Amino acid sequence: MDENLPLLEQIRAQTGAPPAGALMLGQRPARRRWFPLRLSIREKILLALLMVVVLMTAPYAFLIAPGLRYKAQYDAIIQNITTANSINGYIKPTIDAEMWEIVAGKKPFSQGTQYTVLDDVDQRVQQMISNTDSEKGRVKLNVIQRTLQTLRGQIDQMGIQIASHRTFRENLALIDQIRDVTQLIEDNVQEYALFEVNRTQQQYLVLQAGLTRWAIAGLVVLVAATLFSIV
């Protein structure tokens, strides 16, 4: 067999075949980079349970974000309603009483609490404007703010008339105008409070519709998870 080796090498050279041992000395064939996933029965059961848990909890995870958003909106509405109710029944009797005591000579204009009340109410209205996410509600609150500015101007005028020693009749006529404006403020505040009450009903309906959709989606996912676990 040793005599045939040179002849075999010549044949390999003529045909272009690699010399003997080239496959052993050269690079080995590349192995497959990906291997099929082989799991035991226990691992398959655990994987199936994990998939079921993920499918069942996914709808509730997506429900958290809109739920928190609706809660924040509802809390803001309730807070504004509470603030509006605190203004109603407060500004009119307080301002009217202060103006009457000043005109009647029971206290000097400078010692009245009228400006303190105005600043307090204006701050509450500004807080409601910052707190609301409703453009229509913000417009209503801006109207209340402008009416408060009108009331402040009338109270300033009362101070001027008191300092000028105007007649009681003239001061009484201005008090009637102030009473009309304080009544208008209370009416506007009451209208705004009713507007926000109606918004709470709308928010409840939106939240209920959202919960219904997510409940249906959760049921569908539950059925899919059950079928997946069976398969």
N, CA and C of each residue as an Amber inpcrd file, in Angstrom:
protein
   693
   0.8240000  -1.2040000   0.0000000   0.0000000   0.0000000   0.0000000
   0.8550000   1.2490000   0.0000000   2.1210000   1.1580000   0.5190000
   2.9930000   2.3170000   0.5660000   3.3970000   2.7460000  -0.8260000
   3.5210000   1.7750000  -1.7750000   3.9090000   2.1190000  -3.1340000
   2.8220000   2.9030000  -3.8390000   1.5930000   2.7380000  -3.4610000
   0.4690000   3.4210000  -4.1150000   0.2610000   4.8350000  -3.6020000
   0.9240000   5.2190000  -2.5170000   0.6910000   6.5450000  -1.9290000
   1.0720000   7.6660000  -2.8780000   2.2770000   7.6220000  -3.5250000
   2.5840000   8.7170000  -4.4650000   1.5840000   8.8030000  -5.5930000
   1.1290000   7.6640000  -6.0860000   0.1540000   7.6650000  -7.1730000
  -1.1470000   8.3120000  -6.7340000  -1.5780000   8.0270000  -5.5060000
  -2.8190000   8.6330000  -4.9860000  -2.6720000  10.1430000  -4.8490000
  -1.4630000  10.5730000  -4.4300000  -1.2430000  12.0130000  -4.2830000
  -1.2950000  12.7000000  -5.6420000  -0.7720000  12.0320000  -6.6670000
  -0.8250000  12.6150000  -8.0050000  -2.2580000  12.7350000  -8.4930000
  -3.0390000  11.6960000  -8.2500000  -4.4540000  11.7330000  -8.6740000
  -5.1870000  12.8680000  -7.9630000  -4.8940000  13.0460000  -6.6650000
  -5.5500000  14.1190000  -5.9000000  -5.1450000  15.4940000  -6.4460000
  -3.8720000  15.6070000  -6.8080000  -3.3960000  16.8870000  -7.3350000
  -4.0320000  17.2010000  -8.6740000  -4.1920000  16.1830000  -9.5440000
  -4.7990000  16.4040000 -10.8520000  -6.2790000  16.7380000 -10.7530000
  -6.9790000  16.1320000  -9.8470000  -8.4310000  16.3630000  -9.7180000
  -8.7490000  17.5540000  -8.8410000  -7.7800000  18.1630000  -8.1880000
  -8.0230000  19.3170000  -7.3160000  -8.5310000  18.9360000  -5.9610000
  -8.5000000  17.6740000  -5.6040000  -8.9640000  17.2400000  -4.2890000
  -7.9330000  17.6000000  -3.2490000  -8.3180000  17.8990000  -2.0440000
  -7.3490000  18.2290000  -0.9890000  -6.5130000  17.0190000  -0.6600000
  -5.2740000  17.2360000  -0.2560000  -4.4160000  16.1080000   0.0910000
  -4.9280000  15.3690000   1.3010000  -4.4290000  14.1820000   1.4690000
  -4.8800000  13.3430000   2.5880000  -4.5560000  14.0150000   3.9000000
  -5.4510000  13.9380000   4.7880000  -5.2570000  14.5310000   6.1160000
  -5.6080000  15.9830000   6.1720000  -5.9700000  16.5840000   4.9810000
  -6.2820000  18.0180000   4.9960000  -7.5140000  18.3080000   5.8160000
  -8.5070000  17.4320000   5.7300000  -9.7310000  17.6440000   6.5180000
  -9.4550000  17.5510000   7.9930000  -8.4910000  16.7260000   8.3660000
  -8.1910000  16.5740000   9.7840000  -7.3880000  17.7470000  10.2870000
  -6.4680000  18.3120000   9.3970000  -5.6320000  19.4130000   9.8390000
  -6.3080000  20.7600000   9.6540000  -7.2760000  20.8430000   8.7240000
  -7.9390000  22.1200000   8.4650000  -9.0030000  22.4300000   9.4970000
  -9.7950000  23.4670000   9.1710000 -10.8630000  23.8530000  10.0880000
 -11.9610000  22.8150000  10.0890000 -12.4930000  22.6290000  11.2670000
 -13.6130000  21.6930000  11.3970000 -14.9060000  22.3750000  10.9510000
 -15.8600000  21.6020000  10.5090000 -17.1420000  22.2030000  10.1100000
 -17.7530000  22.9590000  11.2900000 -18.3030000  24.1380000  10.9750000
 -18.8940000  24.9760000  12.0400000 -20.0940000  24.2790000  12.6550000
 -20.1260000  24.3890000  13.9480000 -21.2690000  23.8020000  14.6500000
 -22.4830000  24.7180000  14.5160000 -23.6680000  24.1890000  14.7270000
 -24.8850000  24.9810000  14.6790000 -24.9250000  25.9130000  15.8830000
 -25.2080000  27.1850000  15.6020000 -25.1960000  28.1790000  16.6750000
 -26.4250000  28.0600000  17.5670000 -27.5050000  27.6290000  17.0130000
 -28.7520000  27.5440000  17.7800000 -29.1110000  26.0830000  17.9980000
 -29.4820000  25.8090000  19.2040000 -29.8920000  24.4510000  19.5530000
 -31.3740000  24.4690000  19.9030000 -32.0630000  23.4620000  19.5270000
 -33.4850000  23.4010000  19.9020000 -33.6240000  23.3710000  21.4210000
 -34.6810000  24.1550000  21.9270000 -34.9100000  24.2360000  23.3690000
 -35.5040000  22.9190000  23.8500000 -34.7570000  22.2770000  24.6990000
 -35.2180000  20.9980000  25.2420000 -35.5210000  21.1830000  26.7190000
 -36.7940000  21.0950000  27.0600000 -37.2300000  21.2860000  28.4430000
 -37.8070000  19.9920000  28.9760000 -37.6110000  19.8300000  30.2490000
 -38.2340000  18.6790000  30.9010000 -39.7160000  18.9600000  31.1140000
 -40.4530000  17.9340000  31.4920000 -41.8940000  18.1130000  31.7320000
 -42.1270000  19.1210000  32.8470000 -41.3150000  19.0640000  33.8860000
 -41.4620000  20.0030000  35.0040000 -41.2220000  21.4420000  34.5430000
 -40.1930000  21.6350000  33.7170000 -39.9050000  22.9820000  33.2270000
 -41.0070000  23.4840000  32.3040000 -41.5790000  22.6030000  31.5070000
 -42.6870000  22.9970000  30.6380000 -43.9000000  23.4240000  31.4560000
 -44.1840000  22.7010000  32.5420000 -45.3150000  23.0610000  33.4100000
 -45.0870000  24.4280000  34.0480000 -43.8620000  24.6560000  34.5240000
 -43.5480000  25.9490000  35.1360000 -43.6580000  27.0870000  34.1230000
 -43.1990000  26.8460000  32.8980000 -43.2990000  27.8640000  31.8590000
 -44.7560000  28.1680000  31.5230000 -45.5720000  27.1180000  31.4580000
 -46.9960000  27.3200000  31.1780000 -47.6650000  28.1200000  32.2880000
 -47.3350000  27.7990000  33.5430000 -47.9070000  28.5510000  34.6670000
 -47.4670000  30.0110000  34.6340000 -46.2060000  30.2380000  34.2750000
 -45.7150000  31.6090000  34.1860000 -46.4610000  32.3940000  33.1110000
 -46.6920000  31.7810000  31.9790000 -47.4260000  32.4470000  30.9130000
 -48.8540000  32.7500000  31.3310000 -49.4790000  31.8310000  32.0570000
 -50.8450000  32.0530000  32.5390000 -50.8850000  33.2440000  33.4940000
 -49.9240000  33.2980000  34.4040000 -49.8790000  34.4130000  35.3630000
 -49.6850000  35.7430000  34.6380000 -48.7820000  35.7750000  33.6530000
 -48.5330000  37.0100000  32.9080000 -49.7770000  37.4480000  32.1530000
 -50.4400000  36.5130000  31.4990000 -51.6330000  36.8560000  30.7280000
 -52.7740000  37.3310000  31.6190000 -52.8700000  36.7790000  32.8270000
 -53.9610000  37.1620000  33.7240000 -53.7080000  38.4980000  34.4140000
 -52.4570000  38.8340000  34.6610000 -52.1580000  40.0860000  35.3680000
 -51.9500000  41.2670000  34.4310000 -51.7280000  41.0280000  33.1530000
 -51.4710000  42.1280000  32.2180000 -52.6250000  43.1270000  32.1480000
 -53.8950000  42.6820000  32.0250000 -54.9830000  43.6750000  31.9670000
 -55.0600000  44.5460000  33.2060000 -54.8260000  43.9670000  34.3770000
 -54.9030000  44.7540000  35.6120000 -53.7380000  45.7340000  35.7150000
 -52.5970000  45.3720000  35.1610000 -51.4670000  46.3030000  35.1620000
 -51.7720000  47.5200000  34.2950000 -52.3940000  47.2880000  33.1340000
 -52.7640000  48.4030000  32.2740000 -53.9260000  49.2080000  32.8480000
 -54.6880000  48.6340000  33.7550000 -55.8190000  49.3290000  34.3670000
 -55.3750000  50.3160000  35.4380000 -54.1880000  50.1410000  35.9770000
 -53.7270000  51.0000000  37.0730000 -53.5900000  52.4510000  36.6150000
 -52.9790000  52.6750000  35.4550000 -52.7220000  54.0490000  34.9840000
 -54.0100000  54.8450000  34.7860000 -54.9920000  54.3430000  34.0040000
 -56.2310000  55.1280000  33.8760000 -56.9880000  55.2450000  35.1810000
 -56.9020000  54.2330000  36.0320000 -57.5700000  54.3150000  37.3300000
 -57.0090000  55.4370000  38.1840000 -55.6940000  55.5740000  38.2110000
 -55.0680000  56.6620000  38.9680000 -55.4080000  58.0200000  38.3660000
 -55.4930000  58.0790000  37.0410000 -55.8270000  59.3480000  36.3940000
 -57.2530000  59.7720000  36.7370000 -58.1970000  58.8210000  36.6700000
 -59.5780000  59.1410000  37.0230000 -59.6890000  59.5450000  38.4960000
 -58.9240000  58.9010000  39.3420000 -58.9650000  59.2370000  40.7690000
 -58.4700000  60.6630000  41.0090000 -57.3810000  61.0410000  40.3180000
 -56.8480000  62.3960000  40.4780000 -57.8510000  63.4410000  39.9930000
 -58.5020000  63.1710000  38.8650000 -59.5020000  64.1020000  38.3550000
 -60.6910000  64.2070000  39.3070000 -61.1260000  63.0750000  39.8330000
 -62.2670000  63.0730000  40.7500000 -61.9240000  63.8290000  42.0290000
 -60.7280000  63.6200000  42.5580000 -60.3140000  64.3190000  43.7780000
 -60.2550000  65.8290000  43.5510000 -59.7690000  66.2470000  42.3760000
 -59.6990000  67.6830000  42.0720000 -61.0920000  68.2940000  41.9880000
 -62.0250000  67.5580000  41.3880000 -63.4000000  68.0650000  41.2840000
 -64.0250000  68.2080000  42.6670000 -63.8630000  67.1940000  43.5030000
 -64.4320000  67.2430000  44.8510000 -63.8210000  68.3920000  45.6520000
 -62.5320000  68.5970000  45.5010000 -61.8720000  69.6910000  46.2210000
 -62.4170000  71.0470000  45.7820000 -62.6430000  71.2240000  44.4780000
 -63.1880000  72.4920000  43.9950000 -64.6260000  72.7000000  44.4510000
 -65.4040000  71.6270000  44.4960000 -66.7780000  71.7480000  44.9950000
 -66.7680000  72.1800000  46.4570000 -65.8890000  71.5870000  47.2420000
 -65.7810000  71.9570000  48.6580000 -65.3730000  73.4180000  48.8150000
 -64.4170000  73.8560000  47.9980000 -63.9730000  75.2530000  48.0660000
 -65.0860000  76.2080000  47.6550000 -65.8200000  75.8580000  46.5990000
 -66.9310000  76.7120000  46.1570000 -68.0050000  76.8180000  47.2310000
 -68.3120000  75.7140000  47.8850000 -69.3140000  75.7430000  48.9560000
 -68.8450000  76.5810000  50.1430000 -67.5290000  76.6230000  50.3600000
 -67.0140000  77.4460000  51.4570000 -67.1380000  78.9410000  51.1500000
 -67.1540000  79.3020000  49.8720000 -67.3360000  80.7090000  49.4880000
 -68.8020000  81.1020000  49.5900000 -69.6730000  80.1910000  49.1500000
 -71.1100000  80.4640000  49.2070000 -71.5610000  80.6030000  50.6580000
 -72.3320000  81.6320000  50.9230000 -72.7870000  81.8650000  52.2840000
 -71.7540000  82.5240000  53.1670000 -70.6220000  82.9230000  52.5730000
 -69.5530000  83.5610000  53.3480000 -69.2930000  84.9880000  52.8820000
 -69.0910000  85.1710000  51.5780000 -68.6880000  86.4920000  51.1090000
 -69.8250000  87.5070000  51.1950000 -71.0390000  87.1180000  50.8160000
 -72.1350000  88.0980000  50.8040000 -72.5010000  88.5930000  52.2040000
 -72.8200000  87.7090000  53.1510000 -73.1840000  88.2370000  54.4780000
 -72.0480000  88.9940000  55.1560000 -70.8060000  88.5520000  54.9190000
 -69.6740000  89.2170000  55.5750000 -69.4430000  90.6110000  55.0090000
 -69.3880000  90.7300000  53.6820000 -69.1540000  92.0350000  53.0540000
 -70.3250000  92.9760000  53.3180000 -71.5440000  92.4690000  53.1740000
 -72.7170000  93.3250000  53.4030000 -72.7400000  93.8600000  54.8310000
 -72.4180000  92.9910000  55.7820000 -72.4190000  93.4270000  57.1860000
 -71.3150000  94.4450000  57.4520000 -70.1430000  94.2280000  56.8800000
 -69.0400000  95.1710000  57.0730000 -69.3790000  96.5420000  56.4980000
 -69.9380000  96.5560000  55.3070000 -70.2750000  97.8300000  54.6760000
 -71.3510000  98.5750000  55.4650000 -72.3110000  97.8540000  55.9950000
 -73.3680000  98.5040000  56.7770000 -72.8080000  99.1050000  58.0670000
 -71.9420000  98.3820000  58.7340000 -71.3700000  98.9150000  59.9710000
 -70.5120000 100.1510000  59.7010000 -69.8390000 100.1750000  58.5490000
 -69.0180000 101.3380000  58.1990000 -69.9070000 102.5400000  57.8820000
 -70.9370000 102.3170000  57.0750000 -71.8350000 103.4170000  56.7080000
 -72.6200000 103.9110000  57.9190000 -72.9880000 102.9830000  58.8000000
 -73.7420000 103.3710000  59.9960000 -72.8680000 104.0350000  61.0450000
 -71.5660000 104.0660000  60.8140000 -70.6620000 104.7240000  61.7420000
 -70.2570000 103.8720000  62.9240000 -70.4920000 102.5620000  62.8530000
 -70.1330000 101.6900000  63.9670000 -68.6380000 101.3670000  63.9900000
 -67.9690000 101.4920000  62.8450000 -66.5170000 101.2650000  62.7950000
 -65.9300000 102.0840000  61.6600000 -64.6820000 102.4880000  61.7830000
 -64.0350000 103.2140000  60.6840000 -63.8030000 102.2920000  59.4820000
 -63.7210000 102.8860000  58.3050000 -63.4890000 102.1100000  57.0850000
 -62.1680000 101.3640000  57.1590000 -61.1630000 101.9860000  57.7440000
 -59.8300000 101.3800000  57.8070000 -59.7810000 100.1590000  58.7190000
 -60.7440000 100.0380000  59.6280000 -60.7460000  98.9100000  60.5590000
 -61.6630000  97.7660000  60.1000000 -62.2730000  97.9270000  58.9670000
 -63.1390000  96.8690000  58.4550000 -62.3380000  95.6980000  57.8920000
 -62.9810000  94.5500000  57.8170000 -62.3170000  93.3300000  57.3100000
 -62.6700000  93.0470000  55.8530000 -63.2180000  94.0410000  55.1600000
 -63.6960000  93.8140000  53.7940000 -62.5790000  93.3850000  52.8410000
 -61.4090000  93.9870000  52.9600000 -60.3120000  93.6250000  52.0520000
 -59.7160000  92.2590000  52.4080000 -59.7370000  91.9260000  53.6800000
 -59.2690000  90.5930000  54.0870000 -60.1600000  89.5090000  53.4900000
 -61.4740000  89.7590000  53.5260000 -62.4220000  88.8020000  52.9450000
 -62.2210000  88.6970000  51.4380000 -62.0510000  89.8360000  50.7760000
 -61.8410000  89.8220000  49.3250000 -60.5760000  89.0560000  48.9470000
 -59.4860000  89.3040000  49.6620000 -58.2300000  88.6040000  49.3720000
 -58.3720000  87.1030000  49.6050000 -59.0900000  86.7350000  50.6530000
 -59.2870000  85.3160000  50.9700000 -60.0840000  84.6210000  49.8720000
 -61.1830000  85.2420000  49.4560000 -62.0220000  84.6380000  48.4150000
 -61.2810000  84.5970000  47.0820000 -60.5670000  85.6570000  46.7600000
 -59.8190000  85.6840000  45.5020000 -58.7520000  84.5880000  45.4760000
 -58.1280000  84.3330000  46.6040000 -57.1280000  83.2650000  46.6850000
 -57.7770000  81.8970000  46.4870000 -58.9570000  81.7100000  47.0410000
 -59.6560000  80.4270000  46.8610000 -60.0540000  80.2190000  45.4040000
 -60.5200000  81.2740000  44.7590000 -60.8960000  81.1640000  43.3470000
 -59.6700000  80.8460000  42.4940000 -58.5570000  81.4960000  42.7860000
 -57.3270000  81.2210000  42.0440000 -56.8740000  79.7830000  42.2490000
 -57.0640000  79.2660000  43.4430000 -56.7180000  77.8700000  43.7180000
 -57.5870000  76.9270000  42.8960000 -58.8730000  77.2420000  42.7690000
 -59.7640000  76.4070000  41.9610000 -59.3880000  76.4700000  40.4840000
 -58.9630000  77.6410000  40.0120000 -58.5390000  77.7670000  38.6120000
 -57.3200000  76.8880000  38.3440000 -56.3830000  76.8960000  39.2660000
 -55.1780000  76.0750000  39.1040000 -55.4810000  74.5880000  39.2260000
 -56.5420000  74.2560000  39.9260000 -56.8410000  72.8570000  40.2330000
 -57.6890000  72.1810000  39.1640000 -58.4490000  72.9620000  38.3960000
 -59.3780000  72.3660000  37.4420000 -58.6800000  72.0260000  36.1290000
 -59.1810000  70.9970000  35.4510000 -58.6900000  70.6250000  34.1240000
 -59.7650000  70.8410000  33.0670000 -60.8390000  71.5310000  33.4580000
 -61.9440000  71.8030000  32.5430000 -61.8370000  73.2370000  32.0340000
 -61.8210000  73.4000000  30.7250000 -61.7460000  74.7430000  30.1480000
 -63.0250000  75.5260000  30.4340000 -64.1570000  74.8570000  30.3730000
 -65.4260000  75.5260000  30.6660000 -65.4790000  75.9570000  32.1250000
 -65.0110000  75.1000000  33.0180000 -64.9750000  75.4620000  34.4320000
 -64.0350000  76.6270000  34.6850000 -62.9130000  76.6690000  33.9600000
 -61.9620000  77.7700000  34.1240000 -62.5750000  79.0960000  33.6710000
 -63.3900000  79.0470000  32.6130000 -64.0680000  80.2630000  32.1480000
 -65.0300000  80.7760000  33.2150000 -65.7830000  79.8710000  33.8340000
 -66.7170000  80.2680000  34.8910000 -65.9780000  80.8970000  36.0690000
 -64.8430000  80.3380000  36.4140000 -64.0650000  80.8810000  37.5320000
 -63.4600000  82.2420000  37.1770000 -63.0860000  82.4380000  35.9280000
 -62.5750000  83.7440000  35.5060000 -63.6550000  84.8170000  35.6010000
 -64.8900000  84.4380000  35.3120000 -66.0080000  85.3750000  35.4700000
 -66.1550000  85.7740000  36.9350000 -66.0310000  84.8050000  37.8330000
 -66.1090000  85.1050000  39.2680000 -64.9800000  86.0410000  39.6820000
 -63.7890000  85.8140000  39.1490000 -62.6580000  86.6900000  39.4730000
 -62.9040000  88.1290000  39.0280000 -63.4310000  88.2910000  37.8260000
 -63.7020000  89.6480000  37.3330000 -64.7910000  90.3250000  38.1630000
 -65.7730000  89.5470000  38.6100000 -66.8180000  90.1200000  39.4640000
 -66.2430000  90.5400000  40.8110000 -65.2830000  89.7730000  41.3140000
 -64.6040000  90.1640000  42.5530000 -63.8430000  91.4760000  42.3710000
 -63.2490000  91.6750000  41.2080000 -62.5540000  92.9340000  40.9380000
 -63.5390000  94.1040000  40.9050000 -64.7210000  93.8510000  40.3410000
 -65.7580000  94.8910000  40.3550000 -66.1690000  95.2320000  41.7780000
 -66.3320000  94.1990000  42.6060000 -66.6910000  94.4270000  44.0050000
 -65.5980000  95.2030000  44.7350000 -64.3590000  94.8820000  44.4570000
 -63.2490000  95.6020000  45.0970000 -63.2730000  97.0930000  44.7140000
 -63.5700000  97.3560000  43.4440000 -63.6580000  98.7490000  43.0130000
 -64.7790000  99.4990000  43.7190000 -65.9070000  98.8290000  43.9310000
 -67.0190000  99.4800000  44.6370000 -66.6750000  99.7360000  46.1030000
 -65.9590000  98.8020000  46.7070000 -65.5450000  99.0030000  48.1010000
 -64.5380000 100.1510000  48.1910000 -63.6460000 100.2480000  47.2010000
 -62.7330000 101.3920000  47.1590000 -63.5200000 102.7030000  47.0670000
 -64.5580000 102.6770000  46.2480000 -65.3890000 103.8760000  46.1070000
 -66.0770000 104.2270000  47.4200000 -66.4820000 103.2010000  48.1570000
 -67.0880000 103.4580000  49.4680000 -66.0840000 104.1370000  50.3970000
 -64.8430000 103.7130000  50.3600000 -63.8180000 104.3630000  51.1730000
 -63.6300000 105.8220000  50.8030000 -63.6960000 106.0890000  49.4890000
 -63.5630000 107.4790000  49.0360000 -64.7420000 108.3150000  49.5200000
 -65.9380000 107.7450000  49.4330000 -67.1200000 108.4980000  49.8570000
 -67.1200000 108.7400000  51.3620000 -66.6620000 107.7420000  52.1280000
 -66.5900000 107.9320000  53.5830000 -65.5830000 109.0260000  53.9150000
 -64.4380000 109.0050000  53.2380000 -63.4180000 110.0300000  53.4900000
 -63.8870000 111.4100000  53.0470000 -64.7500000 111.4580000  52.0420000
 -65.2600000 112.7390000  51.5340000 -66.4920000 113.2050000  52.2920000
 -66.9210000 112.4300000  53.2710000 -68.0860000 112.7690000  54.0920000
 -69.3410000 112.9300000  53.2260000 -69.5370000 111.9630000  52.3440000
 -70.7530000 111.9770000  51.5380000 -71.9640000 111.7210000  52.4360000
 -73.1320000 112.0050000  51.8950000 -74.3520000 111.8520000  52.6840000
 -74.6670000 110.3780000  52.9120000 -75.4630000 110.1360000  53.9270000
 -75.8660000 108.7640000  54.2380000 -76.6410000 108.1530000  53.0790000
 -77.4570000 108.9560000  52.4160000 -78.2420000 108.4570000  51.2880000
 -77.3260000 107.9980000  50.1470000 -76.2900000 108.7590000  49.8720000
 -75.3540000 108.3800000  48.8080000 -74.6140000 107.0850000  49.1650000
 -74.2050000 106.9830000  50.4070000 -73.5160000 105.7570000  50.8390000
 -74.4560000 104.5590000  50.8200000 -75.7130000 104.8000000  51.1840000
 -76.6890000 103.7130000  51.1790000 -76.9600000 103.2240000  49.7560000
 -76.9590000 104.1370000  48.8000000 -77.1490000 103.7490000  47.3990000
 -75.9810000 102.8810000  46.9200000 -74.7820000 103.2250000  47.3620000
 -73.6210000 102.4110000  46.9900000 -73.6630000 101.0500000  47.6760000
 -74.1780000 100.9910000  48.8900000 -74.3270000  99.6980000  49.5710000
 -75.2580000  98.7840000  48.7790000 -76.3390000  99.3620000  48.2380000
 -77.2620000  98.5500000  47.4340000 -76.5500000  97.9610000  46.2110000
 -75.6750000  98.7410000  45.5960000 -74.9100000  98.2250000  44.4580000
 -73.9550000  97.1110000  44.9000000 -73.3360000  97.3060000  46.0460000
 -72.4270000  96.2790000  46.5700000 -73.1850000  94.9980000  46.8750000
 -74.3680000  95.1150000  47.4230000 -75.1800000  93.9290000  47.7230000
 -75.5610000  93.1870000  46.4510000 -75.8410000  93.9320000  45.3910000
 -76.1650000  93.2800000  44.1130000 -74.9650000  92.4880000  43.5840000
 -73.7770000  93.0540000  43.7160000 -72.5770000  92.3760000  43.2160000
 -72.2460000  91.1530000  44.0690000 -72.3700000  91.2690000  45.3910000
 -72.1020000  90.1000000  46.2410000 -73.0990000  88.9740000  45.9570000
 -74.3430000  89.3520000  45.6510000 -75.3290000  88.3370000  45.2880000
 -74.9630000  87.6820000  43.9600000 -74.4710000  88.4850000  43.0190000
 -74.0520000  87.9370000  41.7240000 -72.8830000  86.9710000  41.8970000
 -71.9610000  87.3090000  42.7890000 -70.8240000  86.4140000  43.0470000
 -71.3090000  85.0820000  43.6000000 -72.2190000  85.1320000  44.5530000
 -72.7260000  83.8810000  45.1290000 -73.4790000  83.0590000  44.0950000
 -74.2430000  83.7290000  43.2270000 -74.9600000  83.0030000  42.1730000
 -73.9760000  82.3220000  41.2190000 -72.9130000  83.0290000  40.8500000
 -71.9120000  82.4510000  39.9410000 -71.1640000  81.2890000  40.5980000
 -70.8690000  81.4420000  41.8750000 -70.1810000  80.3610000  42.5920000
 -71.0820000  79.1390000  42.6890000 -72.3700000  79.3660000  42.9550000
 -73.3100000  78.2490000  43.0280000 -73.4420000  77.5540000  41.6760000
 -73.4620000  78.3390000  40.6090000 -73.5380000  77.7620000  39.2620000
 -72.2980000  76.9220000  38.9650000 -71.1470000  77.4180000  39.3660000
 -69.9180000  76.6540000  39.1470000 -69.9280000  75.3550000  39.9470000
 -70.3970000  75.4080000  41.1870000 -70.4480000  74.1960000  42.0150000
 -71.3570000  73.1450000  41.3750000 -72.5000000  73.5700000  40.8440000
 -73.4050000  72.6300000  40.1720000 -72.7530000  72.0590000  38.9120000
 -71.9930000  72.8800000  38.2170000 -71.2710000  72.4050000  37.0330000
 -70.2950000  71.2950000  37.4080000 -69.5760000  71.4720000  38.5060000
 -68.6140000  70.4550000  38.9360000 -69.3190000  69.2010000  39.4390000
 -70.4820000  69.3590000  40.0600000 -71.2490000  68.1880000  40.4940000
 -71.6480000  67.3470000  39.2870000 -72.0830000  68.0070000  38.2230000
 -72.4300000  67.2780000  36.9980000 -71.2010000  66.5990000  36.3960000
 -70.0450000  67.2170000  36.5470000 -68.8190000  66.6040000  36.0330000
 -68.4740000  65.3230000  36.7880000 -68.7680000  65.2950000  38.0790000
 -68.5060000  64.0650000  38.8360000 -69.3330000  62.9070000  38.2820000
 -70.5800000  63.2070000  37.8970000 -71.4150000  62.1630000  37.2990000
 -70.8300000  61.7030000  35.9720000 -70.3590000  62.6430000  35.1700000
 -69.7530000  62.2840000  33.8890000 -68.4760000  61.4680000  34.0910000
 -67.6600000  61.8660000  35.0630000 -66.4350000  61.1170000  35.3420000
 -66.7560000  59.7000000  35.8080000 -67.8270000  59.5630000  36.5820000
 -68.2280000  58.2310000  37.0430000 -68.6390000  57.3560000  35.8620000
 -69.3880000  57.9290000  34.9200000 -69.8180000  57.1530000  33.7580000
 -68.6230000  56.7500000  32.8950000 -67.6720000  57.6690000  32.7300000
 -66.4670000  57.3470000  31.9510000 -65.6720000  56.2410000  32.6320000
 -65.5250000  56.3490000  33.9530000 -64.7880000  55.3240000  34.6960000
 -65.4960000  53.9800000  34.6220000 -66.8220000  53.9910000  34.7310000
 -67.5850000  52.7420000  34.6560000 -67.4350000  52.0920000  33.2830000
 -67.4820000  52.9040000  32.2170000 -67.3060000  52.3570000  30.8710000
 -65.9070000  51.7730000  30.7010000 -64.9050000  52.4570000  31.2370000
 -63.5420000  51.9420000  31.1550000 -63.3690000  50.6370000  31.9030000
 -63.9650000  50.5550000  33.0910000 -63.8750000  49.3160000  33.8590000
 -64.5780000  48.1640000  33.1460000 -65.6860000  48.4770000  32.4780000
 -66.3990000  47.4320000  31.7300000 -65.5350000  46.9000000  30.5920000
 -64.8930000  47.8200000  29.8740000 -64.0210000  47.3770000  28.7700000
 -62.8750000  46.5210000  29.2830000 -62.2720000  46.9380000  30.3860000
 -61.1490000  46.1720000  30.9230000 -61.6080000  44.8380000  31.5000000
 -62.8270000  44.7950000  32.0260000 -63.3460000  43.5240000  32.5330000
 -63.5380000  42.5290000  31.3880000 -64.0620000  43.0220000  30.2650000
 -64.2340000  42.1520000  29.0970000 -62.8780000  41.6820000  28.5800000
 -61.9270000  42.6120000  28.5120000 -60.5840000  42.2340000  28.0580000
 -59.9480000  41.2260000  29.0030000 -60.1540000  41.4220000  30.3000000
 -59.6090000  40.4680000  31.2670000 -60.2230000  39.0910000  31.1250000
 -61.5350000  39.0480000  30.8300000 -62.1980000  37.7620000  30.6310000
 -61.6550000  37.0510000  29.3980000 -61.4390000  37.8150000  28.3280000
 -60.8870000  37.2190000  27.1050000 -59.4890000  36.6610000  27.3660000
 -58.6840000  37.4320000  28.0790000 -57.3330000  36.9730000  28.3910000
 -57.3730000  35.7520000  29.2930000 -58.3220000  35.7270000  30.2310000
 -58.4490000  34.5730000  31.1140000 -58.7890000  33.3120000  30.3310000
 -59.7030000  33.4410000  29.3730000 -60.0510000  32.2890000  28.5360000
 -58.8420000  31.8490000  27.7180000 -58.1110000  32.8310000  27.1630000
 -56.9220000  32.4900000  26.3770000 -55.8680000  31.8130000  27.2370000
 -55.7150000  32.2950000  28.4670000 -54.7370000  31.6800000  29.3590000
 -55.1470000  30.2590000  29.7270000 -56.4420000  30.0610000  29.9220000
 -56.9290000  28.7160000  30.2420000 -56.6730000  27.7540000  29.0890000
 -56.9860000  28.2110000  27.8720000 -56.7350000  27.3680000  26.7020000
 -55.2480000  27.0890000  26.5370000 -54.4220000  28.0890000  26.8140000
 -52.9770000  27.8990000  26.7060000 -52.4830000  26.8660000  27.7060000
 -53.0280000  26.9290000  28.9160000 -52.5860000  25.9730000  29.9300000
 -53.0260000  24.5520000  29.5940000 -54.1950000  24.4390000  28.9390000
 -54.6700000  23.0970000  28.5570000 -53.7890000  22.5200000  27.4540000
 -53.4870000  23.3830000  26.4690000 -52.6510000  22.9190000  25.3590000
 -51.2330000  22.6280000  25.8320000
